[in-house]
CSV table of N, CA and C in Angstrom, one decimal:
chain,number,residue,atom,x,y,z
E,1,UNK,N,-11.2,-8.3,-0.2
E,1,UNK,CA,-11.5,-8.8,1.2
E,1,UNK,C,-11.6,-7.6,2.1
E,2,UNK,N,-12.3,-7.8,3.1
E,2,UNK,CA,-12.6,-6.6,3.7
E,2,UNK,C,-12.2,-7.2,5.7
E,3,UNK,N,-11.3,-6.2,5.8
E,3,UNK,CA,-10.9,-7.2,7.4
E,3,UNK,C,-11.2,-5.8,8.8
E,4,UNK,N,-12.4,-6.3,9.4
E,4,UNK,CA,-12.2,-5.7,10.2
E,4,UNK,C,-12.2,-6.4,12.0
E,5,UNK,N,-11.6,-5.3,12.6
E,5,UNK,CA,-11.2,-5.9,14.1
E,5,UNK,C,-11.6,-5.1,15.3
E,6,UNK,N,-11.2,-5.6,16.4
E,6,UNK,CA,-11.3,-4.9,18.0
E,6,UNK,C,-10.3,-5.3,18.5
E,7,UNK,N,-10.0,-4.7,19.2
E,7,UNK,CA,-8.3,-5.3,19.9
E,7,UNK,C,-8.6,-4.4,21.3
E,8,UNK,N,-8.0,-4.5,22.4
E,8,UNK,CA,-8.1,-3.9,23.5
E,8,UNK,C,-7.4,-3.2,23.8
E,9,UNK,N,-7.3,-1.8,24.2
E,9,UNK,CA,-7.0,-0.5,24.1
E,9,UNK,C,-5.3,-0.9,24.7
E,10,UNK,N,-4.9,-1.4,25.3
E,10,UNK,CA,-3.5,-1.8,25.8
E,10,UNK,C,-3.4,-2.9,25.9
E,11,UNK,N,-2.2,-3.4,25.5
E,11,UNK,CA,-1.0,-2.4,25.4
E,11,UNK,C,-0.9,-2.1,23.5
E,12,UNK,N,-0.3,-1.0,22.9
E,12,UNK,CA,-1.0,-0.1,21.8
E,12,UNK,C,0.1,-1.1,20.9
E,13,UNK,N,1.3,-1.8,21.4
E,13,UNK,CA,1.9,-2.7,20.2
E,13,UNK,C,1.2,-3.3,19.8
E,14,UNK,N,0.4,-3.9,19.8
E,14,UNK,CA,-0.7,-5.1,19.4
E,14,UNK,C,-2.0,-4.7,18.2
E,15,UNK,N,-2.3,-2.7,18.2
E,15,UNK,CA,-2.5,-2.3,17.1
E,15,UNK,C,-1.4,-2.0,16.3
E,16,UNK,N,0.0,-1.7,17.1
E,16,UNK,CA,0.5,-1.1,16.3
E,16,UNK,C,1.4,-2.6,15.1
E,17,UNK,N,1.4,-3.3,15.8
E,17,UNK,CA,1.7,-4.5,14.7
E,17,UNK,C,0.6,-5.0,13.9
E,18,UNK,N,-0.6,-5.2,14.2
E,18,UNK,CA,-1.6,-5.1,13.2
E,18,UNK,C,-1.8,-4.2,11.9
E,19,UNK,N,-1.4,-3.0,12.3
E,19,UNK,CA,-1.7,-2.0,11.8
E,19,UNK,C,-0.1,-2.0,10.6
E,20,UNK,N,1.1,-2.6,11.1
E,20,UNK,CA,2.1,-2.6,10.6
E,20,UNK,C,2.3,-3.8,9.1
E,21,UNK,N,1.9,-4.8,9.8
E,21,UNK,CA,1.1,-6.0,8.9
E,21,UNK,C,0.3,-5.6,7.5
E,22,UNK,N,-0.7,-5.0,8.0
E,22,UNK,CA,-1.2,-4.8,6.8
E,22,UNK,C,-0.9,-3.4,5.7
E,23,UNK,N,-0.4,-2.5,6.6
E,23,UNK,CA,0.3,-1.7,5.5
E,23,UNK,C,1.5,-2.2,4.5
E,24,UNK,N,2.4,-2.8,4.9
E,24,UNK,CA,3.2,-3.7,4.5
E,24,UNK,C,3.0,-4.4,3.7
E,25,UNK,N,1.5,-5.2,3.4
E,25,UNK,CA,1.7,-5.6,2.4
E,25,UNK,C,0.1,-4.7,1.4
E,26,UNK,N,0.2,-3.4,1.6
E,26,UNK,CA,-0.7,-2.3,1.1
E,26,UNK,C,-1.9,-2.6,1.3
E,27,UNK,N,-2.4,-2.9,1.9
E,27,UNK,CA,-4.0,-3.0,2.3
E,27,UNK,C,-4.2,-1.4,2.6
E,28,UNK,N,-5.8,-1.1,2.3
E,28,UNK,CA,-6.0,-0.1,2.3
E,28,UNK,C,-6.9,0.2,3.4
E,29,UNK,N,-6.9,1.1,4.4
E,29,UNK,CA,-7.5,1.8,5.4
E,29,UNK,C,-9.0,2.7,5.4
E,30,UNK,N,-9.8,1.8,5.4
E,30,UNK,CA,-11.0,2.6,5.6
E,30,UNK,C,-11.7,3.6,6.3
E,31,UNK,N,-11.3,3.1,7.1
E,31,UNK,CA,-11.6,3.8,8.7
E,31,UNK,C,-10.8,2.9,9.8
E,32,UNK,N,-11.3,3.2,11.1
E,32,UNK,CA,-10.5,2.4,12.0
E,32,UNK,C,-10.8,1.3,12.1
E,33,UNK,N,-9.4,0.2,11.8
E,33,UNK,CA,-9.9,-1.0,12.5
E,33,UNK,C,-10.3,-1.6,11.3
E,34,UNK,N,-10.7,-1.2,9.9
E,34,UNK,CA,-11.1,-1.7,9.3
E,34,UNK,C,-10.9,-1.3,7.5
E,35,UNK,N,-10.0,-1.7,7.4
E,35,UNK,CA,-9.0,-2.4,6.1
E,35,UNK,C,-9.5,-3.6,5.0
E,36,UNK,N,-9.8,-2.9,3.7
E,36,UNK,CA,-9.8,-3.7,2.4
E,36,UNK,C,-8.3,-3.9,1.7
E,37,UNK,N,-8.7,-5.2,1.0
E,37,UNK,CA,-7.2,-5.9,0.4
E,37,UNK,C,-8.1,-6.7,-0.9
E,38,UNK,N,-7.4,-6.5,-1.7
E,38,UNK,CA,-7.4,-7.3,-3.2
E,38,UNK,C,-7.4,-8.5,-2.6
E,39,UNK,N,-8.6,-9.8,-3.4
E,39,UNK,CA,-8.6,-11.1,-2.7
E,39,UNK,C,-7.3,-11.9,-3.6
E,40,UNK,N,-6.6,-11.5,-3.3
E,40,UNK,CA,-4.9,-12.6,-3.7
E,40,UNK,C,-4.4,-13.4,-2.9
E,41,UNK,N,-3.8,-14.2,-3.2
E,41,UNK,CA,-2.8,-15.0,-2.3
E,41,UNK,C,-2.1,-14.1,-1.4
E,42,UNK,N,-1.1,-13.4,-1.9
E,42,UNK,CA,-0.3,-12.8,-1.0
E,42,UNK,C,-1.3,-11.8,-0.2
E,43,UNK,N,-2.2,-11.6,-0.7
E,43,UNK,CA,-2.7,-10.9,0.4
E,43,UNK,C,-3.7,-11.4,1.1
E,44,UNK,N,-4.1,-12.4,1.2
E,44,UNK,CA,-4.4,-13.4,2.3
E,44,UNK,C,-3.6,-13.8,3.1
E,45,UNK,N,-2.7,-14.1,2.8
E,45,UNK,CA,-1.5,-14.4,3.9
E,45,UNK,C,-1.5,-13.3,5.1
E,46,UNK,N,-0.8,-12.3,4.2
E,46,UNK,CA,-0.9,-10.9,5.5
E,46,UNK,C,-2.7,-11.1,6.1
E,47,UNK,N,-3.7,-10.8,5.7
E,47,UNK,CA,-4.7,-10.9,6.6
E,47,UNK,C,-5.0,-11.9,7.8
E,48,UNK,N,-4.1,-13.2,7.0
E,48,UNK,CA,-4.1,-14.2,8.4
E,48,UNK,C,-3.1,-13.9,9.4
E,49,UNK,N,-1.5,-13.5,8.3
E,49,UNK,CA,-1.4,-13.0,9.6
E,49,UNK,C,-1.6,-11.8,10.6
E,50,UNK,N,-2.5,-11.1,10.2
E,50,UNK,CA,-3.1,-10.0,10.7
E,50,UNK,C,-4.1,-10.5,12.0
E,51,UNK,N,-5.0,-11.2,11.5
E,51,UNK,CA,-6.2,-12.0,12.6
E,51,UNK,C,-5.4,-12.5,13.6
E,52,UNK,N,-3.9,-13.9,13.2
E,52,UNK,CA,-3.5,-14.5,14.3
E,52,UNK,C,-3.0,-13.7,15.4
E,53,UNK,N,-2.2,-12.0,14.6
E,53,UNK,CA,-1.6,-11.0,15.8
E,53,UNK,C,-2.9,-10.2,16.5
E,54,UNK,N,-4.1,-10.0,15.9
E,54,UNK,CA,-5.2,-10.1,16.8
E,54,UNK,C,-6.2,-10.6,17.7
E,55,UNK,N,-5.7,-11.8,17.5
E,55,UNK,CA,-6.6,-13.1,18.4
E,55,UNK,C,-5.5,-12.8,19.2
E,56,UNK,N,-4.7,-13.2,19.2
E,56,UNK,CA,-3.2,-13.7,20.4
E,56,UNK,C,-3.2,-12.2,21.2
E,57,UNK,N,-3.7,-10.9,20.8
E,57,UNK,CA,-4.0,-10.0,21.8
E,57,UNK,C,-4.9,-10.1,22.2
E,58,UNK,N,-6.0,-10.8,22.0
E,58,UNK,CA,-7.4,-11.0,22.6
E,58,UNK,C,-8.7,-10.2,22.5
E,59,UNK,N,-7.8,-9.7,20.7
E,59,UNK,CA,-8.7,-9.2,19.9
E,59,UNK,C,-9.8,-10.3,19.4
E,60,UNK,N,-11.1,-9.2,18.8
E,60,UNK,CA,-11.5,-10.8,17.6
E,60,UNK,C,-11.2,-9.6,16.1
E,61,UNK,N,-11.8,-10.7,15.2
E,61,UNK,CA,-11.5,-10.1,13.6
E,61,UNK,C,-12.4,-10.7,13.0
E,62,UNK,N,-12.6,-10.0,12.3
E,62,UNK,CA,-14.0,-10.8,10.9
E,62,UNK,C,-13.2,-10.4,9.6
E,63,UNK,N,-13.4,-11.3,8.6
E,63,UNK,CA,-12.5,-11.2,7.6
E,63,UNK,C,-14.1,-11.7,6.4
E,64,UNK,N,-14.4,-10.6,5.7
E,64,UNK,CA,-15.4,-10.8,4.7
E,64,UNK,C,-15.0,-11.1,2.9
E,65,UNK,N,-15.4,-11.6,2.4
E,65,UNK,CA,-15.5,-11.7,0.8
E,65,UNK,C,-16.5,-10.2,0.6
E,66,UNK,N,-15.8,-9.3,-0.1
E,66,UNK,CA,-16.4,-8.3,-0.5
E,66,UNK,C,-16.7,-7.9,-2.3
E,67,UNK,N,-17.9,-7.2,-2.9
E,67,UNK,CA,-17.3,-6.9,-3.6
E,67,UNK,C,-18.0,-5.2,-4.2
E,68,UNK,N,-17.3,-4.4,-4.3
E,68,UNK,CA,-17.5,-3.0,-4.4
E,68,UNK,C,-18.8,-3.3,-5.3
E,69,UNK,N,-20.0,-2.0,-5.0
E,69,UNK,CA,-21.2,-1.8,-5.3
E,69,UNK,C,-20.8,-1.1,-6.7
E,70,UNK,N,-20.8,-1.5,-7.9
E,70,UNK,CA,-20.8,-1.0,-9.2
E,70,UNK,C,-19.0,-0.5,-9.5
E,71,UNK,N,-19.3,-0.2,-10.6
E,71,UNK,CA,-18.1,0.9,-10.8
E,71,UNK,C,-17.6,1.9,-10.3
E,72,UNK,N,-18.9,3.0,-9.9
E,72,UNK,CA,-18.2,4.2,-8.9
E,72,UNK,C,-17.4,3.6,-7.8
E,73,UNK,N,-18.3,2.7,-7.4
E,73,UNK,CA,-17.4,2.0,-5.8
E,73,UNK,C,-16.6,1.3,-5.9
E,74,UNK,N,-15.9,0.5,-7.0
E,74,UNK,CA,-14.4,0.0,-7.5
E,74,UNK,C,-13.8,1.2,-8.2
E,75,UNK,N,-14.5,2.1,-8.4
E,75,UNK,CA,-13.1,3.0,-9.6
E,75,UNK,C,-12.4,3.7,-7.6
E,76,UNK,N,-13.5,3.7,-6.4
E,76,UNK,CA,-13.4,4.8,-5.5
E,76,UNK,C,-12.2,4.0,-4.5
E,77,UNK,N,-12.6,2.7,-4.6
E,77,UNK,CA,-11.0,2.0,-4.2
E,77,UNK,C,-10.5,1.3,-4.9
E,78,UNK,N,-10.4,1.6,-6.2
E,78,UNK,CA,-8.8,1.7,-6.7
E,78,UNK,C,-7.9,2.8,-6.3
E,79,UNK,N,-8.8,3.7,-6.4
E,79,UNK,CA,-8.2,5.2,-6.3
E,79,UNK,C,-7.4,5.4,-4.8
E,80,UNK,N,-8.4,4.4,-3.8
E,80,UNK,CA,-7.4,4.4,-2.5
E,80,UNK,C,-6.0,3.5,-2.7
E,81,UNK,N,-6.3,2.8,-3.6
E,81,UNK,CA,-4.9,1.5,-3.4
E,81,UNK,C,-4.1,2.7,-4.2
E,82,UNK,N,-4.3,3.1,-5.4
E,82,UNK,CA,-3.2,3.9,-6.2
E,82,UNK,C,-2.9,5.0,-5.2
E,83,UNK,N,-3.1,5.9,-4.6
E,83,UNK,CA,-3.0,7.1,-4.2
E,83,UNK,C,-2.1,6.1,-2.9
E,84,UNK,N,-2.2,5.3,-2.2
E,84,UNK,CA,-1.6,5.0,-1.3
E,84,UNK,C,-0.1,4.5,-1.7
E,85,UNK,N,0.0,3.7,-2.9
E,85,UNK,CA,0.9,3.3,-3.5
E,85,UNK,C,2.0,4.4,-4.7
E,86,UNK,N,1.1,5.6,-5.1
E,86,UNK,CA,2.1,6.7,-5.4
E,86,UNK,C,2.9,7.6,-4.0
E,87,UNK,N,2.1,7.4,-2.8
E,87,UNK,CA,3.0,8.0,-2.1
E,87,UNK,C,4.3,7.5,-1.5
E,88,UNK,N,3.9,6.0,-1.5
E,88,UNK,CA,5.1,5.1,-1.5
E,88,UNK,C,6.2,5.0,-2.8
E,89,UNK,N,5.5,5.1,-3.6
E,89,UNK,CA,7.0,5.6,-4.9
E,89,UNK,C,7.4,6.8,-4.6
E,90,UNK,N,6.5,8.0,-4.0
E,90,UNK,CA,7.3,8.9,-3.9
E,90,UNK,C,8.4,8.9,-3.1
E,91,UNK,N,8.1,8.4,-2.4
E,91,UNK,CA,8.9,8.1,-1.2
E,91,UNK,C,10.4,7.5,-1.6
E,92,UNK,N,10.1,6.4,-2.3
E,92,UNK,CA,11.2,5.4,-3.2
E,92,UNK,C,11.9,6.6,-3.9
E,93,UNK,N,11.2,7.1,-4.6
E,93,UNK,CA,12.0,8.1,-5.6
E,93,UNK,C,13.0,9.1,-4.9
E,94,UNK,N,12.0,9.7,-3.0
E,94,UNK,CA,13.1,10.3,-2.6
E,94,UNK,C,14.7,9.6,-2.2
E,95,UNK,N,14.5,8.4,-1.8
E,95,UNK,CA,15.8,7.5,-1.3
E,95,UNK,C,16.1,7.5,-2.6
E,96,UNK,N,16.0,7.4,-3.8
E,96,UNK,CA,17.0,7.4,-4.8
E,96,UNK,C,17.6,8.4,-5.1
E,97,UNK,N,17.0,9.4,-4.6
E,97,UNK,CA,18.0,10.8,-5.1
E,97,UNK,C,18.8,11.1,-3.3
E,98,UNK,N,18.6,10.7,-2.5
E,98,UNK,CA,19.6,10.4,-1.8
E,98,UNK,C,20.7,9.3,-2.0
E,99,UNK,N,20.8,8.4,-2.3
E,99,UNK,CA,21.6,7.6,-3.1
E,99,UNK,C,22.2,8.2,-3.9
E,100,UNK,N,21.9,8.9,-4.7
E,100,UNK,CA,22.6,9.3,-5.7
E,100,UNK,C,23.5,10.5,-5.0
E,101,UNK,N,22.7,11.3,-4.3
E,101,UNK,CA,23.8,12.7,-3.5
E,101,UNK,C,24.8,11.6,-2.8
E,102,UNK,N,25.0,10.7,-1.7
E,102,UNK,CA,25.9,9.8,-1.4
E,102,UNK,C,27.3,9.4,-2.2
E,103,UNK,N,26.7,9.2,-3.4
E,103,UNK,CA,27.2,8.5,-4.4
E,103,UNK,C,28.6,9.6,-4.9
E,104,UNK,N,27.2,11.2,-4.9
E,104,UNK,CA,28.3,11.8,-5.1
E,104,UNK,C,29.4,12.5,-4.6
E,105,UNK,N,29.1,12.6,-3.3
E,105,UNK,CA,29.7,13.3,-2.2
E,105,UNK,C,31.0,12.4,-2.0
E,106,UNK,N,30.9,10.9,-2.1
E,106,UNK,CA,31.8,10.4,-1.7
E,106,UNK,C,32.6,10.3,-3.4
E,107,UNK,N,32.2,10.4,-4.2
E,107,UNK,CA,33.1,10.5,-6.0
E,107,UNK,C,33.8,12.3,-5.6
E,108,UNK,N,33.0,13.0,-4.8
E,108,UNK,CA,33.8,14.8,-4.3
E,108,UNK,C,34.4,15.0,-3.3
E,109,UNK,N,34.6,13.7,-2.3
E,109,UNK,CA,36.0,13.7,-2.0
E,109,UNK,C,36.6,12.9,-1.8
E,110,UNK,N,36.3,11.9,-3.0
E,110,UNK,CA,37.2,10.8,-3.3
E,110,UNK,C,37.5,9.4,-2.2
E,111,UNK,N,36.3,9.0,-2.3
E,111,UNK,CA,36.5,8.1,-1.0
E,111,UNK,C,36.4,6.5,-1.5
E,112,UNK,N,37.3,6.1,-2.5
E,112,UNK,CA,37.0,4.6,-3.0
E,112,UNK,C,37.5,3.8,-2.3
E,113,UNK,N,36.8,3.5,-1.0
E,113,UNK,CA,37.5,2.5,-0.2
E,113,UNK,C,36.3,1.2,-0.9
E,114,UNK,N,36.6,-0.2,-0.4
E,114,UNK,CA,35.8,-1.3,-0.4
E,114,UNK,C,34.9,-1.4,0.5
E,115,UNK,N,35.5,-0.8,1.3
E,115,UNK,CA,34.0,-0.4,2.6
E,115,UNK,C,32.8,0.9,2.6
E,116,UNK,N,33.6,1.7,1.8
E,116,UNK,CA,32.2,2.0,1.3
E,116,UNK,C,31.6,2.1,-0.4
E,117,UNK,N,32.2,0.8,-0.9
E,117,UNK,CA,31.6,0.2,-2.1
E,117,UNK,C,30.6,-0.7,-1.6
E,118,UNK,N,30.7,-1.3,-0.2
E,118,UNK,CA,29.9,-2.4,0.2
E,118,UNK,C,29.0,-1.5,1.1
E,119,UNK,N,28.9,-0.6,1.5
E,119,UNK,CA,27.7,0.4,2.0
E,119,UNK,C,27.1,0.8,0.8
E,120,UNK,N,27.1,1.2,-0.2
E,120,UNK,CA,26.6,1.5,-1.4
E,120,UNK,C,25.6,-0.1,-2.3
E,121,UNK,N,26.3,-0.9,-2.1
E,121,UNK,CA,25.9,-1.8,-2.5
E,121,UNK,C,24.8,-2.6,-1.6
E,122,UNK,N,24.7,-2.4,-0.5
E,122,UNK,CA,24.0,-3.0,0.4
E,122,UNK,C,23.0,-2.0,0.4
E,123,UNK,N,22.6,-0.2,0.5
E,123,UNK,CA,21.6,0.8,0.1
E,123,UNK,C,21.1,0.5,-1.1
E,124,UNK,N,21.7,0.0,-1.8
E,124,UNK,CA,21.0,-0.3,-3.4
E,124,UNK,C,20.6,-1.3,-3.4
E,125,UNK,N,21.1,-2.6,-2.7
E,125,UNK,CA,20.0,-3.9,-2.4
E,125,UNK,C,18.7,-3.5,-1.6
E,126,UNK,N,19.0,-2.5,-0.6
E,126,UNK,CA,17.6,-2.2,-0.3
E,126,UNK,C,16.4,-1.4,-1.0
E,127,UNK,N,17.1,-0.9,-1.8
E,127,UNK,CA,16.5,-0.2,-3.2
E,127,UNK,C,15.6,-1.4,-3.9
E,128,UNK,N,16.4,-2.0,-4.4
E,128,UNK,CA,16.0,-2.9,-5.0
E,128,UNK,C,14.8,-3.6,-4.0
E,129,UNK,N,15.2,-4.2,-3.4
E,129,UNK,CA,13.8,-5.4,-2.3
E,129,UNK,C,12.6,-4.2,-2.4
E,130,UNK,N,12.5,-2.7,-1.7
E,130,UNK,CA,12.4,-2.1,-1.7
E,130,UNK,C,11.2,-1.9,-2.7
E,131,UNK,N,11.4,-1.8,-4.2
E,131,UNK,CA,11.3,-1.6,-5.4
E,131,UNK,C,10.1,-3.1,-5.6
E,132,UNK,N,10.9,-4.0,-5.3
E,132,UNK,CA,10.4,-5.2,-5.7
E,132,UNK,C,8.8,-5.3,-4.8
E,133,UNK,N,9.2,-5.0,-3.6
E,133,UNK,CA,8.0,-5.1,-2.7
E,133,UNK,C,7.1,-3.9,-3.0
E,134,UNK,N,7.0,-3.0,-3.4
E,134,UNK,CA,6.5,-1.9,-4.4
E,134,UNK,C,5.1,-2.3,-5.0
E,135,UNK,N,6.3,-3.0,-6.4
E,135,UNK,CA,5.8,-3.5,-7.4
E,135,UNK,C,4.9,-4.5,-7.2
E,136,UNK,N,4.9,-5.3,-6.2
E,136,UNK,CA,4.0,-6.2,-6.1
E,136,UNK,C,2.5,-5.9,-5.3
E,137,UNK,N,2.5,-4.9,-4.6
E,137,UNK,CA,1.6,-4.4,-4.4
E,137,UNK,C,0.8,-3.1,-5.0
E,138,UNK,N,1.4,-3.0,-5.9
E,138,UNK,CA,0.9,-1.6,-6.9
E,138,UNK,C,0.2,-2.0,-7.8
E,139,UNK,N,-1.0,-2.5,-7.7
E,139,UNK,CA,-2.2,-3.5,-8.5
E,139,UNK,C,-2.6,-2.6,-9.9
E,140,UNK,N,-2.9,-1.2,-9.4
E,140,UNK,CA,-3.2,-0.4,-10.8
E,140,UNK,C,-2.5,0.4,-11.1
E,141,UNK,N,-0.9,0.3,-10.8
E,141,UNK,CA,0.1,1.1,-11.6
E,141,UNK,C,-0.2,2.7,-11.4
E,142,UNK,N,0.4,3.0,-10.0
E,142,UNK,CA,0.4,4.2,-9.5
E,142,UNK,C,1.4,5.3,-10.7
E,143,UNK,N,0.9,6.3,-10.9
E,143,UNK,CA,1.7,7.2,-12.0
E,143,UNK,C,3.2,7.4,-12.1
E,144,UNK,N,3.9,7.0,-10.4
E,144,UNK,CA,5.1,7.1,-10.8
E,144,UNK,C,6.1,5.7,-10.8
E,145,UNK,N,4.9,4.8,-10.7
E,145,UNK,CA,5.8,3.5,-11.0
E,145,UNK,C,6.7,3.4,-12.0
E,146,UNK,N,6.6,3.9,-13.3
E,146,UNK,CA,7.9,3.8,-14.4
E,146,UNK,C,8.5,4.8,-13.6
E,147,UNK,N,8.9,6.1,-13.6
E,147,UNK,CA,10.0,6.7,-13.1
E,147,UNK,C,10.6,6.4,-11.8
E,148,UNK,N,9.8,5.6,-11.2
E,148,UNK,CA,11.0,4.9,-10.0
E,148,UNK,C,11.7,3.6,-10.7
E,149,UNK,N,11.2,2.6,-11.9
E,149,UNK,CA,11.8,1.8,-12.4
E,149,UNK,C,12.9,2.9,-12.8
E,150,UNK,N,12.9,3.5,-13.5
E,150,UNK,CA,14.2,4.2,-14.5
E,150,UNK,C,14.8,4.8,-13.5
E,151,UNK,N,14.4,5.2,-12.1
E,151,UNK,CA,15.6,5.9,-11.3
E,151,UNK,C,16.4,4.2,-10.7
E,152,UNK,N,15.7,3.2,-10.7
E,152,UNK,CA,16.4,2.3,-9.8
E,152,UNK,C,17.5,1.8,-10.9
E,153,UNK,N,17.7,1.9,-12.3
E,153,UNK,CA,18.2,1.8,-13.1
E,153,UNK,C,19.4,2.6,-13.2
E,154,UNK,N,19.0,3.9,-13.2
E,154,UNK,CA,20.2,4.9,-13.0
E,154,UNK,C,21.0,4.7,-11.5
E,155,UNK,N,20.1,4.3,-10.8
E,155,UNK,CA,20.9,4.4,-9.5
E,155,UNK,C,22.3,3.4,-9.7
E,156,UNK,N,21.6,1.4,-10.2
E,156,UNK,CA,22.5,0.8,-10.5
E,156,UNK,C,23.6,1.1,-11.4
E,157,UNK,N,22.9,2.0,-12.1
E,157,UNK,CA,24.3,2.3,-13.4
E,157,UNK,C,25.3,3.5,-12.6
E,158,UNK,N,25.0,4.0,-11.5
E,158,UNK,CA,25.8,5.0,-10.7
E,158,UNK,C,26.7,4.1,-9.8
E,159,UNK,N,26.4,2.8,-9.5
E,159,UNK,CA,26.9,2.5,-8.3
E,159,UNK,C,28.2,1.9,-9.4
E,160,UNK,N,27.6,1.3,-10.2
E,160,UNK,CA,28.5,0.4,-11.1
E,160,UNK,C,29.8,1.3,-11.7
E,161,UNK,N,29.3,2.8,-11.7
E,161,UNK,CA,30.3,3.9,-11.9
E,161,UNK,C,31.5,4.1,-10.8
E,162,UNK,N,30.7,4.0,-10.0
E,162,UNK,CA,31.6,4.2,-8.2
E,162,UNK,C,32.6,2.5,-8.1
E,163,UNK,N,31.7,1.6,-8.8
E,163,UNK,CA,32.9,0.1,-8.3
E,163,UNK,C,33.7,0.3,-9.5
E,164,UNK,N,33.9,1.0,-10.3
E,164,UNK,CA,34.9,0.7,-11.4
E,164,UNK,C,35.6,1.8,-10.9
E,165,UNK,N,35.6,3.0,-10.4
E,165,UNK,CA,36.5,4.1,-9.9
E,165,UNK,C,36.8,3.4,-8.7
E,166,UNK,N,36.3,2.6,-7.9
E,166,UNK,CA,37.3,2.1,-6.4
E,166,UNK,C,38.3,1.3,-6.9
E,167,UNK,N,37.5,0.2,-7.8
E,167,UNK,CA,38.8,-1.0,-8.5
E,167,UNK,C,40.1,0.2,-9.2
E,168,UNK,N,39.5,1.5,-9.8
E,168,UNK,CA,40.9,2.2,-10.1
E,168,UNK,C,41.8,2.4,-9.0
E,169,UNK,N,40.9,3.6,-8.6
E,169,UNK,CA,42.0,3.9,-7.6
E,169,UNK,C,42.5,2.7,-6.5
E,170,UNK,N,42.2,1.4,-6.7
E,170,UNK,CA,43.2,0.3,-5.6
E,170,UNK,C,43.9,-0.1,-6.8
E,171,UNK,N,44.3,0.3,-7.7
E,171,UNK,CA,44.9,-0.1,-9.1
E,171,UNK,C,44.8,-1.4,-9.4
E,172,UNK,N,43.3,-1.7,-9.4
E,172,UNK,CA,42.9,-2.9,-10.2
E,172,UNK,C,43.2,-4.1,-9.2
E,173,UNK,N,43.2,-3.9,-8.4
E,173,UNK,CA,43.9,-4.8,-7.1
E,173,UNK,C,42.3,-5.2,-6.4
């Protein structure tokens, strides 16, 4: 699908939540204003609600059935969805290796309170959603999609390291 719009120059929330909408759920950016998306369910949803946050500014929107001219012009946006979507794992991959420095900093000076087993655990649920919302928009398997699965893996097997050293040190209490 191919969605494009006009919105009036102020006030700039009204692109900037448009603009927030459809990154979110990875649509890809052609130029201004004007954004292709895989014809899916879930990604119809976000374009509608993309149009409704454009009309209600007093934008309009046109929302087309598209479909790329041959192969060069589908292999040229896949290549935008992937490339858009490995910078987003990279990204993912960076929070995981912050997770993990956290993890360690607090195992090097020994901090096994329950309160920050439940900070740990709540960064790693966002990992996870994170990961999941990822995955769902990563249509042709951006290059580092497995090594962000295997880091979110290790991460959980780190945290699971940190809740069995807090239950120690409370002596099992």
């Amino acid at each position: 699908m191919l969605l494009t719009y006009h919105l009036p120059s102020e006030p700039s929330r009204h692109r900037v939540a448009v603009w927030r909408e459809l990154r979110r759920v990875g649509a890809v950016s052609l130029q201004q204003a004007t954004w292709a998306v895989p014809a899916r369910h879930d990604f119809l949803a976000a374009v509608t609600r993309a149009v409704d946050l454009i009309e209600r500014a007093d934008g309009e929107a046109l929302v087309f059935n598209a479909v790329p001219r041959g192969d060069p012009m589908a292999g040229r946006l896949e290549t935008l969805f992937t490339t858009d979507r490995e910078e987003e794992w990279q990204e993912f991959l960076a929070e995981c290796t912050k997770f993990d420095r956290e993890i360690d900093k607090e195992i090097r000076i020994k901090k096994f309170t329950t309160a920050e087993l439940d900070e740990e655990e709540q960064n790693l649920g966002r990992l996870r959603n994170w990961y999941r919302e990822l995955r769902a928009r990563d249509l042709f398997g951006a290059p580092s999609h497995e090594q962000a699965e295997q880091r979110l893996k290790e991460c959980t097997e780190r945290l699971e390291d940190f809740a069995e050293r807090v239950y120690e040190h409370r002596g099992g209490a």
